[in-house]
Short mmCIF file of C-alpha atoms in Angstrom, two decimals:
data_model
loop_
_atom_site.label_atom_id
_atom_site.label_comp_id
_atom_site.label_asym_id
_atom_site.label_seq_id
_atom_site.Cartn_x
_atom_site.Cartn_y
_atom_site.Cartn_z
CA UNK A 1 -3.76 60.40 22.64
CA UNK A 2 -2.12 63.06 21.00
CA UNK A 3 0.65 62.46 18.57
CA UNK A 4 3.99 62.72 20.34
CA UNK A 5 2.70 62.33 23.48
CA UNK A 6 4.45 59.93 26.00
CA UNK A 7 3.63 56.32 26.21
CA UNK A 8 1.42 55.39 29.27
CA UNK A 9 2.66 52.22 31.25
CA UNK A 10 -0.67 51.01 33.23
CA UNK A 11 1.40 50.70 36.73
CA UNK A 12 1.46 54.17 36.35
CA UNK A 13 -2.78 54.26 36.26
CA UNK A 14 -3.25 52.02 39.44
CA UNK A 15 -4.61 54.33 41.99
CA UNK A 16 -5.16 57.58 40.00
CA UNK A 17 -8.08 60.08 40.39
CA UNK A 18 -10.88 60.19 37.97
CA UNK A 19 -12.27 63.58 37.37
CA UNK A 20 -15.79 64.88 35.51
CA UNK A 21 -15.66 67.38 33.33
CA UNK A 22 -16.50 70.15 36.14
CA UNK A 23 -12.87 68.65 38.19
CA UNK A 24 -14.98 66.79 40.82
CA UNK A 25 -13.21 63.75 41.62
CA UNK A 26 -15.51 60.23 40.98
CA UNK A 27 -13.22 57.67 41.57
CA UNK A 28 -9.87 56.78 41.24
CA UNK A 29 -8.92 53.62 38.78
CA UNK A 30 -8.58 49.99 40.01
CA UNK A 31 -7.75 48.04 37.12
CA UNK A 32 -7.84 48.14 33.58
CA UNK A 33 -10.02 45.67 30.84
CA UNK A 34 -8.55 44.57 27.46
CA UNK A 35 -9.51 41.73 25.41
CA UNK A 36 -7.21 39.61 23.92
CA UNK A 37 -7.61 39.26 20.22
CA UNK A 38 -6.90 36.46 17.91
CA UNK A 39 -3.31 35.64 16.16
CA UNK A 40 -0.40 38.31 17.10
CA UNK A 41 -2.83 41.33 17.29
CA UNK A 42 -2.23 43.92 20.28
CA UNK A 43 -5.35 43.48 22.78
CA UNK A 44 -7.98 46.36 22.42
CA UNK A 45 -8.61 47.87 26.06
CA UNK A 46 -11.86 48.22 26.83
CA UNK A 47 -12.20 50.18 29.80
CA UNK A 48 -11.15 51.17 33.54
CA UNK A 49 -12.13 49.30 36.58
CA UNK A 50 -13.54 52.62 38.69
CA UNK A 51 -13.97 52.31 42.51
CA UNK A 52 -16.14 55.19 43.32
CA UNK A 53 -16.54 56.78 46.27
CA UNK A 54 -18.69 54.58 47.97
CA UNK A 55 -16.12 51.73 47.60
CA UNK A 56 -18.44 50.45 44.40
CA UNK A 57 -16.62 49.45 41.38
CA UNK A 58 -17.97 50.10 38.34
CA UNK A 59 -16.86 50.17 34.66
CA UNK A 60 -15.97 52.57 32.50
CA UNK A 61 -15.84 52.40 29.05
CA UNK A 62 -12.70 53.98 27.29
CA UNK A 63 -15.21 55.79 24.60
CA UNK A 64 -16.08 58.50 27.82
CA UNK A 65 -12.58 58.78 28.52
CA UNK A 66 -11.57 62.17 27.39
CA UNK A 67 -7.97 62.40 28.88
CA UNK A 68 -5.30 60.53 30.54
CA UNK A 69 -2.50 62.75 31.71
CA UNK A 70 -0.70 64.39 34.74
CA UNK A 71 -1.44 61.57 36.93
CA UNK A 72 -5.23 61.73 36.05
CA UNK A 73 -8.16 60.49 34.47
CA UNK A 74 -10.82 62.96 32.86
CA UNK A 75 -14.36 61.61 31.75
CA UNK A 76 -17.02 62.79 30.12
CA UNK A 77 -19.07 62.80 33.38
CA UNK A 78 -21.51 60.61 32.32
CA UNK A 79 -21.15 56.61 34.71
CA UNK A 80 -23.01 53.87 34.81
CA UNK A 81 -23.22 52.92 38.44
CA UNK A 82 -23.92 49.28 37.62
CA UNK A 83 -21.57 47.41 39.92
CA UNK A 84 -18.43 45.69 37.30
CA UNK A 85 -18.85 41.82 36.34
CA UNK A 86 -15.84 40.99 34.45
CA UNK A 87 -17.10 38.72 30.99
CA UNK A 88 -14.86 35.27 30.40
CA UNK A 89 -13.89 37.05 27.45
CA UNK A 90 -11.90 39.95 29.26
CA UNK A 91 -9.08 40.19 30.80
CA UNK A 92 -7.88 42.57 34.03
CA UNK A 93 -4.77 43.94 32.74
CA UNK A 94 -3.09 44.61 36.28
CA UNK A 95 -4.75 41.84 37.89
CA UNK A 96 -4.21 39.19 35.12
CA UNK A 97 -1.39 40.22 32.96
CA UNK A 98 1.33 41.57 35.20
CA UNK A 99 3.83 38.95 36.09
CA UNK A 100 2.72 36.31 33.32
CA UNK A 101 5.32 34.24 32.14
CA UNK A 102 5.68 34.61 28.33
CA UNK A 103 8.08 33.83 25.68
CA UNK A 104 10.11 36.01 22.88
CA UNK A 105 8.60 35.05 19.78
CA UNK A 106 12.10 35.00 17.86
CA UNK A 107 14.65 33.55 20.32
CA UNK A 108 12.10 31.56 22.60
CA UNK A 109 13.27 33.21 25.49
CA UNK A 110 11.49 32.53 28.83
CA UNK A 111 10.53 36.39 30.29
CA UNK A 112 8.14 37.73 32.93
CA UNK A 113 5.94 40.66 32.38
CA UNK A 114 6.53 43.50 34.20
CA UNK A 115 4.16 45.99 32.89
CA UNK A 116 2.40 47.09 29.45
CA UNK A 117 1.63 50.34 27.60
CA UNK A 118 -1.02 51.69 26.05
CA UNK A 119 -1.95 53.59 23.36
CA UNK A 120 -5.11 55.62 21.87
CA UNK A 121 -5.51 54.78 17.77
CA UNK A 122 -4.79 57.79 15.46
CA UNK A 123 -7.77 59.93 14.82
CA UNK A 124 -10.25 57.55 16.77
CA UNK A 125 -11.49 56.73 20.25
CA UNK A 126 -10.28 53.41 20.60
CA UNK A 127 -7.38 52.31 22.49
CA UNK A 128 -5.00 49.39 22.40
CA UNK A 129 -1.86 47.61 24.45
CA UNK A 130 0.85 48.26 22.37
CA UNK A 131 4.20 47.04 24.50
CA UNK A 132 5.42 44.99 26.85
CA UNK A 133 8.18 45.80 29.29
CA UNK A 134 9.31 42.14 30.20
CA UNK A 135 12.82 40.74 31.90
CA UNK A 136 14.63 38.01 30.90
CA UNK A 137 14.73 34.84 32.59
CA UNK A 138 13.45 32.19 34.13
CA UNK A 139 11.15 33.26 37.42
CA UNK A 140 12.61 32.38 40.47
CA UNK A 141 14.58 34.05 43.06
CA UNK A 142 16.94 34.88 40.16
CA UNK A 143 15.19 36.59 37.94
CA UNK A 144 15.85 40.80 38.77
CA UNK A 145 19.01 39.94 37.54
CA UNK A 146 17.94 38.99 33.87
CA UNK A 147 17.71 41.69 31.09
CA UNK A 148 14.48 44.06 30.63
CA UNK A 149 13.07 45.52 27.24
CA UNK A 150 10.66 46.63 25.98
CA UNK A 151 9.21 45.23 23.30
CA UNK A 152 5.88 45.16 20.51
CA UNK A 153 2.91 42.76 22.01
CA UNK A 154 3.02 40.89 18.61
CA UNK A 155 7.09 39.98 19.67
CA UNK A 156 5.57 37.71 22.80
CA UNK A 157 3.50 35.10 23.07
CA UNK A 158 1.79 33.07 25.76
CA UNK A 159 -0.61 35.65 27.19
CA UNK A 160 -3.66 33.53 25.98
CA UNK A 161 -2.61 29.82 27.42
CA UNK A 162 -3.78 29.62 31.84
CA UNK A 163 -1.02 29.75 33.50
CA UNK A 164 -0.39 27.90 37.29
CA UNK A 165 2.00 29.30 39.84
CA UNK A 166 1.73 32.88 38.28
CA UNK A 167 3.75 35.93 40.38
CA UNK A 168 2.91 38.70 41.88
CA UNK A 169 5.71 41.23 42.17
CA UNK A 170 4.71 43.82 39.75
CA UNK A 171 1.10 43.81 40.62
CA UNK A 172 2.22 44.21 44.72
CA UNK A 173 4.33 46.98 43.20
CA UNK A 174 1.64 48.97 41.89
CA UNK A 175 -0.37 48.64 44.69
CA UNK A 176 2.29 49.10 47.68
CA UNK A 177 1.10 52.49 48.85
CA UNK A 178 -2.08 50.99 49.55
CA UNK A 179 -3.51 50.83 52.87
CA UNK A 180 -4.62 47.27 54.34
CA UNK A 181 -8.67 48.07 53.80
CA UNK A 182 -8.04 49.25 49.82
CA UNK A 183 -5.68 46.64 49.21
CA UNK A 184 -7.84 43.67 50.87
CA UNK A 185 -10.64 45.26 48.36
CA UNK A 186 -8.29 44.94 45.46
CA UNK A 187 -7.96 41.20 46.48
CA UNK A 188 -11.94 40.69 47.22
CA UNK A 189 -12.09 41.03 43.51
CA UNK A 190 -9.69 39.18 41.81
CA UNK A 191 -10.52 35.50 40.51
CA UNK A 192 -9.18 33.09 43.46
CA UNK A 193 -5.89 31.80 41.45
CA UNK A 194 -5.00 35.35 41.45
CA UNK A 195 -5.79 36.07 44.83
CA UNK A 196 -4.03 32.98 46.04
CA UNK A 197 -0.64 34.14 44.04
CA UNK A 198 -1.13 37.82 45.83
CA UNK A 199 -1.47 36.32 49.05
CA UNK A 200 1.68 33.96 48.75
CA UNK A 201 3.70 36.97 47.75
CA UNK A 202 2.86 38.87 50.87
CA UNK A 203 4.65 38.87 53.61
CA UNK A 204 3.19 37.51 57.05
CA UNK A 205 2.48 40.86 58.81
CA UNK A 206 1.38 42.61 55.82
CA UNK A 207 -0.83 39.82 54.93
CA UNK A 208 -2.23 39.53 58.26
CA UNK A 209 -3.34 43.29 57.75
CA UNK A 210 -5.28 42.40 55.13
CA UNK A 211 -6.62 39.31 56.01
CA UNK A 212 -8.25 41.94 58.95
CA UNK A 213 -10.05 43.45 56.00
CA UNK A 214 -11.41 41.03 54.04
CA UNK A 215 -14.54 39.00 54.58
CA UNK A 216 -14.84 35.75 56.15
CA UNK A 217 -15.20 33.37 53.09
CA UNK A 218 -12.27 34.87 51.63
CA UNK A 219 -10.24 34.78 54.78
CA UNK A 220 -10.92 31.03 54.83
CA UNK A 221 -9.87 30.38 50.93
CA UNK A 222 -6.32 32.40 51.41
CA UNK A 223 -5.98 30.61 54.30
CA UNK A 224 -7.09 27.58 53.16
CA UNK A 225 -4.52 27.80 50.42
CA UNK A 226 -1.32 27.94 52.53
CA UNK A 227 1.07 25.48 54.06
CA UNK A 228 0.29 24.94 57.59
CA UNK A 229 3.49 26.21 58.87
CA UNK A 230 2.96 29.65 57.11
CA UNK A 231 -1.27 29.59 58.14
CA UNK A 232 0.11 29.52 61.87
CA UNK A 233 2.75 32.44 60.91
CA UNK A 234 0.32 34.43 59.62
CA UNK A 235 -2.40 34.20 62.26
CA UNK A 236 0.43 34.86 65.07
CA UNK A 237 0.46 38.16 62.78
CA UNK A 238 -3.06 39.20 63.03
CA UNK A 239 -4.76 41.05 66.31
CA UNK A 240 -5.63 37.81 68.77
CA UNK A 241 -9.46 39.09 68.34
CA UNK A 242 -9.30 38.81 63.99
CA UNK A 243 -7.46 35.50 64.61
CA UNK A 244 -10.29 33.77 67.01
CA UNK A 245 -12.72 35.29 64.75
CA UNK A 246 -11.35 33.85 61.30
CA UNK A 247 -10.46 30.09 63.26
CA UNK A 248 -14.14 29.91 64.37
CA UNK A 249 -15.40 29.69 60.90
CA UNK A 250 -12.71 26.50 60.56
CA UNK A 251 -13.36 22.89 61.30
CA UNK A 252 -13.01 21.37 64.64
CA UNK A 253 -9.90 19.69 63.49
CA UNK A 254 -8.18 22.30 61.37
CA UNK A 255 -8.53 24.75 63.74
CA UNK A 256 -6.59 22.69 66.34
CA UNK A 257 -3.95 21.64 64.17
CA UNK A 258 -3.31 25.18 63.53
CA UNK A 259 -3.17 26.25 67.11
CA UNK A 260 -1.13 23.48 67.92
CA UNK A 261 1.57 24.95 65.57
CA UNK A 262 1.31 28.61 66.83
CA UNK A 263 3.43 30.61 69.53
CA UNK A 264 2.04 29.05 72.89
CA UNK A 265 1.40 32.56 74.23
CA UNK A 266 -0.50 33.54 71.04
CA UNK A 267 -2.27 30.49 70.56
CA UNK A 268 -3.26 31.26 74.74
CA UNK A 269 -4.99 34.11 74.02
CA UNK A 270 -6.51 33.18 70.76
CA UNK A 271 -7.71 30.05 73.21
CA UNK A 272 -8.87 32.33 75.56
CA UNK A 273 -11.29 34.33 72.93
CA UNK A 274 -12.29 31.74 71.43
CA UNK A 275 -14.08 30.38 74.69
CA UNK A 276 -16.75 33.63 74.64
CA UNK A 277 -19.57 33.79 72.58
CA UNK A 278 -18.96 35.56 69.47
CA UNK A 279 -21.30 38.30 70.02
CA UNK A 280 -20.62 39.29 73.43
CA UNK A 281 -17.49 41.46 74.77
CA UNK A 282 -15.60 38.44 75.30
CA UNK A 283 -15.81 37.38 71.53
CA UNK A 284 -15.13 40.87 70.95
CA UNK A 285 -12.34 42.56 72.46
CA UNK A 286 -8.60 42.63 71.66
CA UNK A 287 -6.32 40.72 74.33
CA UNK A 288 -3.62 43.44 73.84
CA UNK A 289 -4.42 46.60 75.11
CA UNK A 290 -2.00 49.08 76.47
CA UNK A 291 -1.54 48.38 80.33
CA UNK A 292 0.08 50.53 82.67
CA UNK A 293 1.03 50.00 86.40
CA UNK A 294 -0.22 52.50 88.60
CA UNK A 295 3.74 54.16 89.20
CA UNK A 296 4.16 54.86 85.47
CA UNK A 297 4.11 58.37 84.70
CA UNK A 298 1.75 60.32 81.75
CA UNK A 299 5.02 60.12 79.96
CA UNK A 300 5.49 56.97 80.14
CA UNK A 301 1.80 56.84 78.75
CA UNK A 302 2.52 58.75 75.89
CA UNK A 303 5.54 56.79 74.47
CA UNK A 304 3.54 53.82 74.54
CA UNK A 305 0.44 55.20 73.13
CA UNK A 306 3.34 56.37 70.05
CA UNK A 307 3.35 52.93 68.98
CA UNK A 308 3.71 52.62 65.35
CA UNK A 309 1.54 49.33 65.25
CA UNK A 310 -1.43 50.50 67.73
CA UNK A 311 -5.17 51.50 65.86
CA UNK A 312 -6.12 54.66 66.29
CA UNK A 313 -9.51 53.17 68.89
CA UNK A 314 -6.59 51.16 71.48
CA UNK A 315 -4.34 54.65 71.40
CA UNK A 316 -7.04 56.22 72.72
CA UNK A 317 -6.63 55.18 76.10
CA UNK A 318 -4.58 53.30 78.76
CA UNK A 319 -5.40 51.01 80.89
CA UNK A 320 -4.06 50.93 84.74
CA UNK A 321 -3.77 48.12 86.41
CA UNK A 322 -1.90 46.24 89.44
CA UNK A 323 0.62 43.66 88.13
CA UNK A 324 0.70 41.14 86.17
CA UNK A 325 0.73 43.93 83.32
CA UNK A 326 -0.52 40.99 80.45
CA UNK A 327 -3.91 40.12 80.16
CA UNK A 328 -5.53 38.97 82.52
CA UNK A 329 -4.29 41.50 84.30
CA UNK A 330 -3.94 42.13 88.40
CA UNK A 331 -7.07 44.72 89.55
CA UNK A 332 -8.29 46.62 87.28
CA UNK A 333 -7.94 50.63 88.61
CA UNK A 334 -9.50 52.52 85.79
CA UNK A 335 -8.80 54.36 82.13
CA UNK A 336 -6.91 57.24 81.37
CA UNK A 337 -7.98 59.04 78.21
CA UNK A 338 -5.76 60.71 75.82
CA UNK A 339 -6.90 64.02 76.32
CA UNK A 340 -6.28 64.07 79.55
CA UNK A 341 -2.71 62.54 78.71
CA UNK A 342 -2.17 65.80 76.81
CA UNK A 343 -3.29 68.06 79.51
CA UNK A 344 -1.31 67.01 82.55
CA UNK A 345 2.61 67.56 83.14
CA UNK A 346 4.71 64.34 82.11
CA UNK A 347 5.39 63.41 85.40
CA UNK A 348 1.72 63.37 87.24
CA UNK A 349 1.18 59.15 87.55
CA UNK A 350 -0.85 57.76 85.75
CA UNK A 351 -2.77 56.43 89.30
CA UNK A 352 -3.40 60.10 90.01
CA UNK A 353 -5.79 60.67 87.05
CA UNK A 354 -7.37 57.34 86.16
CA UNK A 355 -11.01 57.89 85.49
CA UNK A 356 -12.58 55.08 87.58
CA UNK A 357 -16.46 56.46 87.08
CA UNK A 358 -17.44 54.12 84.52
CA UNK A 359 -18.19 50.55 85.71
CA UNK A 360 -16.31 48.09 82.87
CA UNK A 361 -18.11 45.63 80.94
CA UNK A 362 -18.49 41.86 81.10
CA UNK A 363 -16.84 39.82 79.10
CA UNK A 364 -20.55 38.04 78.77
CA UNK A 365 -22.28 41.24 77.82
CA UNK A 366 -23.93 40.74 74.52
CA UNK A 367 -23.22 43.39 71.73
CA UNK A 368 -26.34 45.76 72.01
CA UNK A 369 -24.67 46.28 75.48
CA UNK A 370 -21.41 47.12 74.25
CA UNK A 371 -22.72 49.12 71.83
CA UNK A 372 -24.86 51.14 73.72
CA UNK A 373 -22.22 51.71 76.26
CA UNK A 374 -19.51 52.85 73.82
CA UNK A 375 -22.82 55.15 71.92
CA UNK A 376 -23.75 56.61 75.53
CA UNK A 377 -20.50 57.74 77.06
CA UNK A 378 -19.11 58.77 73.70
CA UNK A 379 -16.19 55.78 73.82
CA UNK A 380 -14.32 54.56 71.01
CA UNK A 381 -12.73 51.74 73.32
CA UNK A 382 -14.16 50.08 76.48
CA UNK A 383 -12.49 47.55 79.10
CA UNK A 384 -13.46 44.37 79.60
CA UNK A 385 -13.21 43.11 83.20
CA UNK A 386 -14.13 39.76 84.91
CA UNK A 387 -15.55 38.98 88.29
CA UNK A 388 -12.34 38.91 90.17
CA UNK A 389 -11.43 42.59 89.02
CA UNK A 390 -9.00 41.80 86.03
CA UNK A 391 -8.69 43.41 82.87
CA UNK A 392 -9.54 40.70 80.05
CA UNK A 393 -8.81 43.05 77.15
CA UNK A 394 -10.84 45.77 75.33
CA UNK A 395 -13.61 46.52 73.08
CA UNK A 396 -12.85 48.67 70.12
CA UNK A 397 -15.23 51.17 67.78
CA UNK A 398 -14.28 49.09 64.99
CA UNK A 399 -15.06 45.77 66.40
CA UNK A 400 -18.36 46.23 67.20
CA UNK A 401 -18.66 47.99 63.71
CA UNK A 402 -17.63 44.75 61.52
CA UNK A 403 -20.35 43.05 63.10
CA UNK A 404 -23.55 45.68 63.11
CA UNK A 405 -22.92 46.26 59.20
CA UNK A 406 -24.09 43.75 57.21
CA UNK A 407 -21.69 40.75 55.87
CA UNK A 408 -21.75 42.30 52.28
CA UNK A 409 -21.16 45.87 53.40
CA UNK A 410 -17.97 45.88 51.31
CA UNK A 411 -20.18 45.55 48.53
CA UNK A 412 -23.01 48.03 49.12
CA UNK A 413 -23.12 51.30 47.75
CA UNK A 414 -24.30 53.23 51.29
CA UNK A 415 -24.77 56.68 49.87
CA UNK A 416 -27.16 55.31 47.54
CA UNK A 417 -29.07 53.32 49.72
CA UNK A 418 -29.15 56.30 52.11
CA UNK A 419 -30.59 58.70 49.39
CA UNK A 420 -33.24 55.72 47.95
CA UNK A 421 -34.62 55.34 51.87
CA UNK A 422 -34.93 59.27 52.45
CA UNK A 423 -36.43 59.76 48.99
CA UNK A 424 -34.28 61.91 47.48
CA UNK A 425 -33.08 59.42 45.12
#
């Protein structure tokens, strides 16, 4: 780093863009990788935590880093693509250090970290940590009111002693922008003490979002890891389909104390999921489309399809049906796609323009069905209706998605297995 130049706090890295040499973008930065050195010496930092494009993360070595500035990261353009294994000997600096409880070496102080700098060594390549911005303070509900400085690593200590019942604040902090996939991947990676701590500082709906996105053995562990009470909060949270999916992979027992303690009218239609196969449209489909009754009007349509909380697949379309308007719903009449929302005047009824064409699926139909229905007729949703003629739910894109990929598609580098099996690796 030049001299004079500003001080670089590592919340300020999470997220960034990493550029080659030629301005293409490779990645943007995940984490950071410092080992901790012995007596009151500042760490040395090692490297960046990169996730690529491809969602791999890899590592990259602070030697090819060439400049860290505007909001950016610029590399010599030369990356290993070996996938990142953190050593016992390292330490994630946003992942592990953030939110430690230390102490102030000359008063004894109790303080929690809130974020470190960094620094590049005069007239060499290496870098170090060479502050910590801590408050004051006991942690606890308490502690934003306590006193924050910033002061030398060497005037703290604790960092190297395993802590229990670490927080989370500062590292949410960082990472608040995030969507629910990216920050479920930052998660996936951290050891499990840590990603128990991130979990507990979540609240329910935001950590149902990302329990959506992870996969199933860490669903179980976070779940696994929470009081009962707060396990039923959070599964009230998720989609009714995620929920039946993630209590599946429970005990017999567990997963029936846990429904006992939900909402009866989620815990109903978690039930009611829960008695299809897994791989059929039943197991499949969301309990909570949008249903309309055949007298509601296109604009009626389109304030509900403006729902804040609705994926883009179950905005796609409407559902019309004869009352009850919940699931299972009275018969069935048809779908009414959002184009055709757009295209007629806000007070045409719904009933008018239903597209009734398309015979709806099974609730037993097994997923190469599904899939080639929604593949033939171009879909991105499809209802699923029982014998008697009422809407069960629906059958989303991404659905049937999570389970054609394979379980460790998080983890796979798809561009490069696409260009090994064409040859053009």
């Amino acid at each position: 780093m030049p001299a004079g130049a500003p001080r670089i706090f590592v919340s300020h890295l999470a997220g960034v863009p990493v550029f080659d040499p030629q301005g293409d973008q490779v990645g943007r930065v995940r984490d950071l990788v410092a080992m901790l050195r012995v007596g009151r010496r500042p760490p040395r930092l090692l490297g960046m935590v990169v996730e690529v494009l491809s969602r791999r993360r890899i590592f990259l070595p602070m030697t090819r880093v060439t400049g860290v500035e505007s909001g950016q990261v610029i590399t010599t353009g030369v990356l290993n693509m070996r996938r990142f294994e953190q050593r016992p000997t390292e330490r994630l600096v946003l992942g592990e250090l953030l939110d430690r409880r230390v102490r102030l070496a000359d008063t004894g102080e109790e303080a929690t970290v809130l974020d470190v700098s960094i620094q590049q060594l005069p007239a060499r390549r290496d870098w170090e940590i060479d502050k910590v911005f801590v408050r004051k303070g006991k942690s606890g509900a308490l502690r934003r009111k306590g006193q924050t400085l910033t002061v030398e690593w060497s005037a703290v200590t604790g960092f190297s002693l395993e802590e229990h019942g670490q927080g989370a604040e500062s590292l949410l902090a960082t990472f608040e922008q995030l969507r629910a996939a990216d920050l479920a991947n930052v998660l996936h990676h951290l050891s499990p003490k840590r990603r128990a701590e991130v979990a507990a500082a979540l609240d329910d709906d935001r950590l149902a979002d990302v329990m959506e996105e992870l996969p199933d053995d860490d669903q179980v562990e976070i779940l696994g890891k929470l009081k009962d009470e707060r396990a039923a909060d959070v599964l009230e949270a998720m989609d009714p389909d995620d929920a039946a999916d993630l209590l599946s992979e429970l005990p017999e027992e567990e997963k029936e104390r846990l429904l006992a303690l939900m909402r009866p009218d989620d815990a109903a239609d978690v039930r009611r999921l829960l008695a299809y196969e897994e791989r059929t449209a039943g197991g499949l489909m969301t309990t909570e489309p949008i249903v309309l009754r055949p007298d509601a009007t296109v604009a009626d349509a389109l304030a509900r399809v403006r729902q804040q909380d609705l994926s883009p697949a179950l905005a796609a379309q409407v559902y019309v049906c004869r009352p009850p308007d919940e699931t299972p719903t009275g018969k069935y009449l048809g779908t009414v796609h959002f184009q055709r929302l757009l295209r007629d005047p806000p007070f045409t009824l719904v009933s008018s323009i239903v597209d009734n064409d398309l015979a709806p699926l099974s609730p037993n139909a097994p997923l190469s069905a599904v899939t080639s229905y929604l593949a033939a007729y171009n879909m991105v949703a499809a209802p699923v209706v029982d014998e008697i003629g009422s809407l069960l739910g629906a059958v989303t894109v991404d659905d049937v998605l999570d389970h054609l990929l394979p379980d460790d598609w998080r983890e796979t580098d798809f561009e490069e297995s696409l260009r090994e099996e064409s040859g053009h690796g």
